[in-house]
CSV table of C-alpha atoms (C1' of nucleotides) in Angstrom, one decimal:
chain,number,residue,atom,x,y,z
A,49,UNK,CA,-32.2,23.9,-3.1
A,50,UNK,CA,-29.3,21.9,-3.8
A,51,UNK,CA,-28.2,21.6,-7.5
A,52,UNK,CA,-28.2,17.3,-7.7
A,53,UNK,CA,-24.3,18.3,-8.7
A,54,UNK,CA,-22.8,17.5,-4.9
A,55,UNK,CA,-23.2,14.4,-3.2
A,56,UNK,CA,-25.7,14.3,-0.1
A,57,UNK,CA,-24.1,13.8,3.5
A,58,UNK,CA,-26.1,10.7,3.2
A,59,UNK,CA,-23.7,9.3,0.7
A,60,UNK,CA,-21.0,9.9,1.8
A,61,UNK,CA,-22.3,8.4,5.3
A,62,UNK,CA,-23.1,5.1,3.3
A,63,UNK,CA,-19.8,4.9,1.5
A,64,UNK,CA,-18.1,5.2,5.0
A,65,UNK,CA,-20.2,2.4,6.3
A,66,UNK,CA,-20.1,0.1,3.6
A,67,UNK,CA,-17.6,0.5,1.0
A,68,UNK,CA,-15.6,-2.6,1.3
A,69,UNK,CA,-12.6,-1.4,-0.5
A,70,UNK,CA,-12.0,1.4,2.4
A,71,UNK,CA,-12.9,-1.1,4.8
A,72,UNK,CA,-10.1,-3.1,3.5
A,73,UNK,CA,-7.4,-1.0,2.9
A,74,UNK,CA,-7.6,0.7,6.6
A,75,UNK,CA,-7.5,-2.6,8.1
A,76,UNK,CA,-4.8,-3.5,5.3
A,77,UNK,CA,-3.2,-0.7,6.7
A,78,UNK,CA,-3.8,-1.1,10.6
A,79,UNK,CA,-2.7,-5.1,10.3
A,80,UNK,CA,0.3,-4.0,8.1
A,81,UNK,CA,1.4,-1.6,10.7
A,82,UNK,CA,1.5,-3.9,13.5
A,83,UNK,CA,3.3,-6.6,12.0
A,84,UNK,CA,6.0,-4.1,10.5
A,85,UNK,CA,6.5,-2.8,14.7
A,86,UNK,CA,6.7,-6.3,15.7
A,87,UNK,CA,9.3,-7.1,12.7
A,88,UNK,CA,11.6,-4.7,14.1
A,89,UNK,CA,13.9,-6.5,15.5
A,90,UNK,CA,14.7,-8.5,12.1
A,91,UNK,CA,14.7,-5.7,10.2
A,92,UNK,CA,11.8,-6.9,8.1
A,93,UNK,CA,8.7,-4.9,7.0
A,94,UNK,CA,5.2,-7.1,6.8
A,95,UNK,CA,5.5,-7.4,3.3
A,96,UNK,CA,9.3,-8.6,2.9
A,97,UNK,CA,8.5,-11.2,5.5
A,98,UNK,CA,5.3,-12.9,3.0
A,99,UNK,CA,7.7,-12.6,0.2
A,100,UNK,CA,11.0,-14.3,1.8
A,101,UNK,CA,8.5,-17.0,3.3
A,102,UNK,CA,6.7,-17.9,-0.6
A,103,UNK,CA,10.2,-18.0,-1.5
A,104,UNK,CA,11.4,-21.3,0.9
A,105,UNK,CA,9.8,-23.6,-1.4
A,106,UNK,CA,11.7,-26.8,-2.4
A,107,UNK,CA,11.7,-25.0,-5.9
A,108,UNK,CA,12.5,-21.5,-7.0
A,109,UNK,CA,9.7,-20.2,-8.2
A,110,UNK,CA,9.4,-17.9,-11.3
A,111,UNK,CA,9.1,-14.2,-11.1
A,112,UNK,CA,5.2,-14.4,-12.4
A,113,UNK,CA,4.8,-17.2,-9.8
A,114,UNK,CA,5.3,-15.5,-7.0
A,115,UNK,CA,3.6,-12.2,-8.4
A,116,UNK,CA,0.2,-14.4,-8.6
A,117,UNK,CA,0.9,-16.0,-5.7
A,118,UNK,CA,1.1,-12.7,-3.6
A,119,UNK,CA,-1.4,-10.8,-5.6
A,120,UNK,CA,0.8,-8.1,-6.8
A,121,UNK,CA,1.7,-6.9,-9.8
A,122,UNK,CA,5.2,-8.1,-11.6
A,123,UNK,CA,6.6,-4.7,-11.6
A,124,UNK,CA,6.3,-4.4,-7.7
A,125,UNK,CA,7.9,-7.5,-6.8
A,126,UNK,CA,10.9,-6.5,-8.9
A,127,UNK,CA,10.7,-3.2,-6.9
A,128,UNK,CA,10.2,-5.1,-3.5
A,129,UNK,CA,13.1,-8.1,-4.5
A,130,UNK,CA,16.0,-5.4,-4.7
A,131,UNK,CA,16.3,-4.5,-0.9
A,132,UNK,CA,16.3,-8.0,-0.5
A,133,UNK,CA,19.4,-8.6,-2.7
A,134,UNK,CA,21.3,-6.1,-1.5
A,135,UNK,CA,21.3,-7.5,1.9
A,136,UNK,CA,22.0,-11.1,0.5
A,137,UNK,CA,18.9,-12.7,1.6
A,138,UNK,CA,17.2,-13.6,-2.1
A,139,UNK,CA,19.1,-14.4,-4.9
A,140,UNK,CA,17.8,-14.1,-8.6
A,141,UNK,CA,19.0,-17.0,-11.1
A,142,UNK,CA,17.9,-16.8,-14.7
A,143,UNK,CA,16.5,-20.5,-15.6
A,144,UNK,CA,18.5,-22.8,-17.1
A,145,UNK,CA,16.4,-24.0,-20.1
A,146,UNK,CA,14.2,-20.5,-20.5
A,147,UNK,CA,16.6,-17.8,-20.1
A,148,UNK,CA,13.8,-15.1,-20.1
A,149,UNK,CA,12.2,-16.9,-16.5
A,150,UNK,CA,13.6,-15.8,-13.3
A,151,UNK,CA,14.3,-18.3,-10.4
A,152,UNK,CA,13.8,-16.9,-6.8
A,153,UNK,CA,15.7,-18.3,-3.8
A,154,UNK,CA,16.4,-18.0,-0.7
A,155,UNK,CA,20.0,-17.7,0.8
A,156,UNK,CA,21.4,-19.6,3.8
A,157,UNK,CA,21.0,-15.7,5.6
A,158,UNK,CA,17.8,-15.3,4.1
A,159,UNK,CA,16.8,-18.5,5.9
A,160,UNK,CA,18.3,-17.5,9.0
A,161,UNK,CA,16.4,-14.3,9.0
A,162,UNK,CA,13.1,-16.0,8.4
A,163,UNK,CA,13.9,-18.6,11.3
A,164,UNK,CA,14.4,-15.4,13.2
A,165,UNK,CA,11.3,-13.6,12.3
A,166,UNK,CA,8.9,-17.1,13.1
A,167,UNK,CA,8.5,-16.5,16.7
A,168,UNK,CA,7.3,-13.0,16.0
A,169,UNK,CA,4.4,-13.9,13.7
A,170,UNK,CA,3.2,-16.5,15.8
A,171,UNK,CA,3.0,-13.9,18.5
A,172,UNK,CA,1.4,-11.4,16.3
A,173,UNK,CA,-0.5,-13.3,14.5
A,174,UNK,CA,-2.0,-15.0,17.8
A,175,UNK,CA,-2.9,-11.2,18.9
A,176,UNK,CA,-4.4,-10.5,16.1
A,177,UNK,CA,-6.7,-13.3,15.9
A,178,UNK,CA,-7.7,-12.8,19.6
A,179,UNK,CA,-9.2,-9.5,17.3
A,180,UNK,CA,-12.1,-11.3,15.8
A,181,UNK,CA,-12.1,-14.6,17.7
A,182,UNK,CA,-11.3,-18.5,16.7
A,183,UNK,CA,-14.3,-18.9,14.4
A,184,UNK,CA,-13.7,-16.0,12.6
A,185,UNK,CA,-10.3,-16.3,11.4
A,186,UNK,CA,-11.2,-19.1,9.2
A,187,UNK,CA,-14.5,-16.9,8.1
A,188,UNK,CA,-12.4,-14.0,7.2
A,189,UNK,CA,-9.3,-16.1,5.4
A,190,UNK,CA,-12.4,-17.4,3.2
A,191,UNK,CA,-13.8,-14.0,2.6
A,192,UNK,CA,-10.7,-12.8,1.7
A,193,UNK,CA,-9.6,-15.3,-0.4
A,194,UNK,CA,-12.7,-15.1,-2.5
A,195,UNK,CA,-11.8,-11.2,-3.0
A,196,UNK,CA,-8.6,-11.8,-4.2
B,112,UNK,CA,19.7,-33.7,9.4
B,113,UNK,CA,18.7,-29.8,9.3
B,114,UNK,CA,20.3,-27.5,11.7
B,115,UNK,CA,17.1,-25.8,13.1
B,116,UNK,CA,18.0,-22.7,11.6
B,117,UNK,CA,16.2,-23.6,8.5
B,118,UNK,CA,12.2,-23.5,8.5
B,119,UNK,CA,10.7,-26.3,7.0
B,120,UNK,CA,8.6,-26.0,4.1
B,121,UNK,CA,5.6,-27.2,6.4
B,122,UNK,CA,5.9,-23.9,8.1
B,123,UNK,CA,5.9,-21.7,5.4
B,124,UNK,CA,2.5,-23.6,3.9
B,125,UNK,CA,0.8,-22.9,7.4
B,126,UNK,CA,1.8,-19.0,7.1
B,127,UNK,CA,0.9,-18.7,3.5
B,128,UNK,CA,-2.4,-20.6,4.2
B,129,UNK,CA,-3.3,-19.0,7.6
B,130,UNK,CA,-1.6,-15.6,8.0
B,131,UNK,CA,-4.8,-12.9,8.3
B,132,UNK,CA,-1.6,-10.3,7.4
B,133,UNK,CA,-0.5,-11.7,4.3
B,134,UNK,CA,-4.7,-12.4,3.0
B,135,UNK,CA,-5.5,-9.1,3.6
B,136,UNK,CA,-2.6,-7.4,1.7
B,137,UNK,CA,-3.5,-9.9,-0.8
B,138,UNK,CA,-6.8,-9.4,-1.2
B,139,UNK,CA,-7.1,-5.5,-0.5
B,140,UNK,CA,-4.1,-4.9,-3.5
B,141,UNK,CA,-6.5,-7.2,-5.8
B,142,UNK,CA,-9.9,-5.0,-4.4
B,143,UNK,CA,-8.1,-1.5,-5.0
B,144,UNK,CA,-6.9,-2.1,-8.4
B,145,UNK,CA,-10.5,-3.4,-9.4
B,146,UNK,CA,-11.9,0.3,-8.1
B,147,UNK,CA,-8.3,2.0,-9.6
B,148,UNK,CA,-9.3,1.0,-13.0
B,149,UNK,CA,-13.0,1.5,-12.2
B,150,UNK,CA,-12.3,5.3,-11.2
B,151,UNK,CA,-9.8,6.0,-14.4
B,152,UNK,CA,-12.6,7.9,-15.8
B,153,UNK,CA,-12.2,10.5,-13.8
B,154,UNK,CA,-8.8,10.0,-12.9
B,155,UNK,CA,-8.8,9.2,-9.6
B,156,UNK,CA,-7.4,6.0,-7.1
B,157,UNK,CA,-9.6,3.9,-4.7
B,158,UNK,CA,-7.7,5.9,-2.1
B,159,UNK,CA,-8.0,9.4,-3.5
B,160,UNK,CA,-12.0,8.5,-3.8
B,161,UNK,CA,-12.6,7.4,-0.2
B,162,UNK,CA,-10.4,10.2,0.9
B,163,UNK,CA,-12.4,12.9,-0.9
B,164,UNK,CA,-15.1,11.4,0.2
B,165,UNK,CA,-14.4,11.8,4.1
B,166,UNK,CA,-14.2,15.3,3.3
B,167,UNK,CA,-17.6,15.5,2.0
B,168,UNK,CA,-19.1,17.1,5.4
B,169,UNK,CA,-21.0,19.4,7.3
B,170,UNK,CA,-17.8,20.7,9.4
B,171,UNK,CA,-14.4,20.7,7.5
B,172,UNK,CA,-12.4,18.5,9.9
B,173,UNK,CA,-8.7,18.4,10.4
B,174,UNK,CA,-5.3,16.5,9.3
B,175,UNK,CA,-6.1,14.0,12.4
B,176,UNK,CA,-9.5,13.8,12.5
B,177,UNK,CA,-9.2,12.6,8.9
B,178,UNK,CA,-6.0,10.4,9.5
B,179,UNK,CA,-7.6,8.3,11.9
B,180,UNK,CA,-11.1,7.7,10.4
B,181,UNK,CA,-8.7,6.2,7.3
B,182,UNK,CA,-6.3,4.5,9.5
B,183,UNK,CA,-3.8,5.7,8.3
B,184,UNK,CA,-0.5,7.5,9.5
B,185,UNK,CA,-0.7,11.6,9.7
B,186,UNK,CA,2.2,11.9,7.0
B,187,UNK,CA,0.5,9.6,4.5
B,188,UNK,CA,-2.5,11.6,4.4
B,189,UNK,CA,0.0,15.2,4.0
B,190,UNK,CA,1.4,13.1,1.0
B,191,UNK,CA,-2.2,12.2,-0.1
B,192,UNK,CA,-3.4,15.5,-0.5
B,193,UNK,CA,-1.0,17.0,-1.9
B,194,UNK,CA,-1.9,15.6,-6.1
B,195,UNK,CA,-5.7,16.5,-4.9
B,196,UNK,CA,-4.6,20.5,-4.0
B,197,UNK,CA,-2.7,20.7,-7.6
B,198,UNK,CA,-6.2,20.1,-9.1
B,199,UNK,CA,-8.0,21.9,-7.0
B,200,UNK,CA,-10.2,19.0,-5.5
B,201,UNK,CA,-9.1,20.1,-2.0
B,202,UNK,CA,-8.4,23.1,-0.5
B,203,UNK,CA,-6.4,23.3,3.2
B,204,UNK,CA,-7.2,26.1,5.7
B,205,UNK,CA,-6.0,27.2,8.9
B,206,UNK,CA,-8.3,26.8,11.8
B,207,UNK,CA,-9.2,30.4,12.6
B,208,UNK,CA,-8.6,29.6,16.5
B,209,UNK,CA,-6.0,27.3,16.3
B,210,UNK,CA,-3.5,28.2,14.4
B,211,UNK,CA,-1.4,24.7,14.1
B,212,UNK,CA,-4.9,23.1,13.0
B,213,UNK,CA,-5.7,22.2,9.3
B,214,UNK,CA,-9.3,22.4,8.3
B,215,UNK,CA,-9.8,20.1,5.0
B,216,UNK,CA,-12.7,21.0,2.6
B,217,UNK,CA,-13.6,19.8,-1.0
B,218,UNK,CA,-14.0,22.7,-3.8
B,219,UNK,CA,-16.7,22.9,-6.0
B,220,UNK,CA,-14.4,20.7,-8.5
B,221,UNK,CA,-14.0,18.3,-5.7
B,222,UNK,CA,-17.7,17.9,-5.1
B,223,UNK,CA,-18.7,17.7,-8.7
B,224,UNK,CA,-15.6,14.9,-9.4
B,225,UNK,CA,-17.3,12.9,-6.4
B,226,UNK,CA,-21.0,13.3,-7.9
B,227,UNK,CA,-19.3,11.8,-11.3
B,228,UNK,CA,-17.5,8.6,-9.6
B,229,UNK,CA,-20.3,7.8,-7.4
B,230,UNK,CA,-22.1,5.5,-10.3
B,231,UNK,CA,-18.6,4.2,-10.8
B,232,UNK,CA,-18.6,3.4,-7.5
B,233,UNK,CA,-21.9,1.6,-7.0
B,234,UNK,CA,-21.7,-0.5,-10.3
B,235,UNK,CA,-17.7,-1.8,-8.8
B,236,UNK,CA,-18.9,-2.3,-4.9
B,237,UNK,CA,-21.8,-4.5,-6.5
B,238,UNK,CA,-19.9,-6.6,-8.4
B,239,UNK,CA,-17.2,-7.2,-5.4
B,240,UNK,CA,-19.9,-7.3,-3.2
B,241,UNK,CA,-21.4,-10.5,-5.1
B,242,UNK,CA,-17.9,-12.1,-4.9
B,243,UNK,CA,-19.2,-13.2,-1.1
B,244,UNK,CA,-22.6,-12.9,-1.1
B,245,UNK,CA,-25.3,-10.6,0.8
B,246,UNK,CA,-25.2,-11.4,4.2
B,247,UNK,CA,-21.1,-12.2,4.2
B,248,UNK,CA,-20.5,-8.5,3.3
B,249,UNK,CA,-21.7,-7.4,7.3
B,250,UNK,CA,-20.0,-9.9,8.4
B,251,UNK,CA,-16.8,-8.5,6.7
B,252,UNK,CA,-17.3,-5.3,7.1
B,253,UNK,CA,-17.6,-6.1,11.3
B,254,UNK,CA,-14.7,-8.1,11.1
B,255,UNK,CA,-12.4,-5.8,8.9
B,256,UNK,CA,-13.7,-3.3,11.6
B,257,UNK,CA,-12.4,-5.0,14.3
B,258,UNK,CA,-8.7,-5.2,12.9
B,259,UNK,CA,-8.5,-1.4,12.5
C,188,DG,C1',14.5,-21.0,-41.3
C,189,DG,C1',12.6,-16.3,-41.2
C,190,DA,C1',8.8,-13.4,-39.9
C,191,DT,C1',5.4,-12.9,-36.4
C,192,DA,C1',3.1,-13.6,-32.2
C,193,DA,C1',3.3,-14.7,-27.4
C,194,DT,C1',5.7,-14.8,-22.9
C,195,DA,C1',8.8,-13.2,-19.0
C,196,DT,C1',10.8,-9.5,-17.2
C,197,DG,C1',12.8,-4.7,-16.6
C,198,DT,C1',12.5,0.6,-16.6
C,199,DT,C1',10.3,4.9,-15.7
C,200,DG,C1',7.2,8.0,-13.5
C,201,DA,C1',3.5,8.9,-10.3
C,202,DT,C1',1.3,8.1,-6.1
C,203,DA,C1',1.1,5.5,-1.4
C,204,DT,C1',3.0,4.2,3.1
C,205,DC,C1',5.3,4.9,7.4
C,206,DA,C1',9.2,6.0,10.9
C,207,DA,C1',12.2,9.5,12.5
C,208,DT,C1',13.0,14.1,12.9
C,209,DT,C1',11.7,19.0,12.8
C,210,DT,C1',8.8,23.2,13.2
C,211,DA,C1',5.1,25.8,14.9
C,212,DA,C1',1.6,26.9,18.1
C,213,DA,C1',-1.1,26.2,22.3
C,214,DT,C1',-1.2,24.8,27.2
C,215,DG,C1',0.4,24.4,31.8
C,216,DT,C1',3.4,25.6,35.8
C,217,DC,C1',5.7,28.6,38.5
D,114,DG,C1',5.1,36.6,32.0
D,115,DA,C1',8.9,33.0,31.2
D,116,DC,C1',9.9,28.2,30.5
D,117,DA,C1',8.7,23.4,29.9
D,118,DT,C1',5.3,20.2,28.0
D,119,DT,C1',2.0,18.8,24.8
D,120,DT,C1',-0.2,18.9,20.4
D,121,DA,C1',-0.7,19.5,15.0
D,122,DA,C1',1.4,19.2,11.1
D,123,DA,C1',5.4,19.2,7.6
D,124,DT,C1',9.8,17.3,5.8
D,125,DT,C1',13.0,13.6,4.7
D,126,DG,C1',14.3,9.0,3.4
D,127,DA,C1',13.1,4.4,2.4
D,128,DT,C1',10.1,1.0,0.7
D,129,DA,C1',5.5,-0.2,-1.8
D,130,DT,C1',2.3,0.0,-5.6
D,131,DC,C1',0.8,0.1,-10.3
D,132,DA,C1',0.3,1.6,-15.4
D,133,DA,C1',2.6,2.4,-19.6
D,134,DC,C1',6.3,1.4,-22.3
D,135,DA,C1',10.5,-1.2,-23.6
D,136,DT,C1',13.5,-5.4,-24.1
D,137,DA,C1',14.8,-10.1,-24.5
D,138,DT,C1',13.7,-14.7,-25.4
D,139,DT,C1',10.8,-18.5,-26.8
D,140,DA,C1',7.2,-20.5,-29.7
D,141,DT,C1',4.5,-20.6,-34.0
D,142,DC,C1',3.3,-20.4,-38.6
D,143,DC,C1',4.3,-20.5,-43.3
DNA sequence: GGATAATATGTTGATATCAATTTAAATGTC
DNA sequence: GACATTTAAATTGATATCAACATATTATCC
């Protein structure tokens, strides 16, 4: 007699097998963890390594264009831009004509550093899409555009 | 004449538009605030949810047992548990054979907070779900599989 | 041109994430 | 049974994530 307060085993079986937002967070998390190991050697985490690379762009982009651009929220690139200034790779200009808007940019070490880091995605990233085969990639990038 | 040092601006295009790392960040930050704000009902994150919910069986498993079926690493889920115990979601045991062995089960609070999100649940996963239509979501959910 | 609304960003507080290190307990070897 | 090895988990320190609130600047309306 169970009391229709607790959730069956049976739910909870169907929420491990089909709830996409688990499904994407653990491979969020396995993907992330991979590229952070093979980042080592530059010192760079998965997540610094997107956000230096949106940042070489012929034009500094705003602090809302690169929050969009990354899905984040504005607060956590602020958080995530500060390691990243301290160790001189990203500078933050305020805009010449609207002094509220940020300008992101790259410095010459910042550059460096992401010249660097290049031969390590392509060798992680190659791995990874050995994972779910040539076809899929494009299938998944789709999918996972459309979520976001 | 650049030095080589630099990466070109056709680089960074091909990582933004191809990198499986930076998509899936992407898109599982934009999936688990959609279910964050869906769950603030009853107070809880995407993350708290699905873990309760792997606690939601017959056996109470361990620390590990719980750490890998999330993907994630064995200190994150110590860290994760820890607002769930304060409201006495969760309660952590010692194995009675092994002593060095957790045993995680949900409290009668835990169940009922479960039973409460679960329409919350079911009206989000829809919605996301139609983002890629039926027969994509398998198809996800295989390939997200295979990455973790 | 002064009050008001809209926009861009920062600050604070809580949780999330992982690597490196440490502690505790069980197992294996002799 | 004593000592080394392995295993399970906790602690520490750094970054990541977001909501709620606050600040500064620009745009708009009258």
């Amino acid at each position: 007699m169970s009391s229709g307060e607790e959730p069956s085993y049976d739910i909870t079986l169907l929420v491990r097998d089909h709830c996409l937002c688990l499904h994407l967070q653990r491979a969020a998390r396995a993907v992330a963890r991979r590229f952070d190991q093979a980042f080592r050697p530059v010192d760079l985490t998965n997540g610094q390594f997107s956000l230096l690379m949106s940042l070489n762009r012929p034009q500094p982009p705003s602090m809302t264009d690169v929050s969009r651009l990354l899905a984040m929220d504005r607060t956590t690139l602020t958080a995530n831009l500060k390691p990243l200034e301290r160790r001189g790779l990203v500078e933050v200009a305020s805009d010449t004509v609207d002094r509220r808007t940020r300008r992101l940019s790259l410095t010459a070490a910042g550059r460096e550093l992401l010249t660097a880091a290049m031969p390590l995605w392509r060798r992680t990233h190659a791995d990874i899409e050995e994972l779910i085969g040539e076809p899929g990639a494009d299938r998944l990038r789709a999918d996972l555009w459309a979520l976001s």
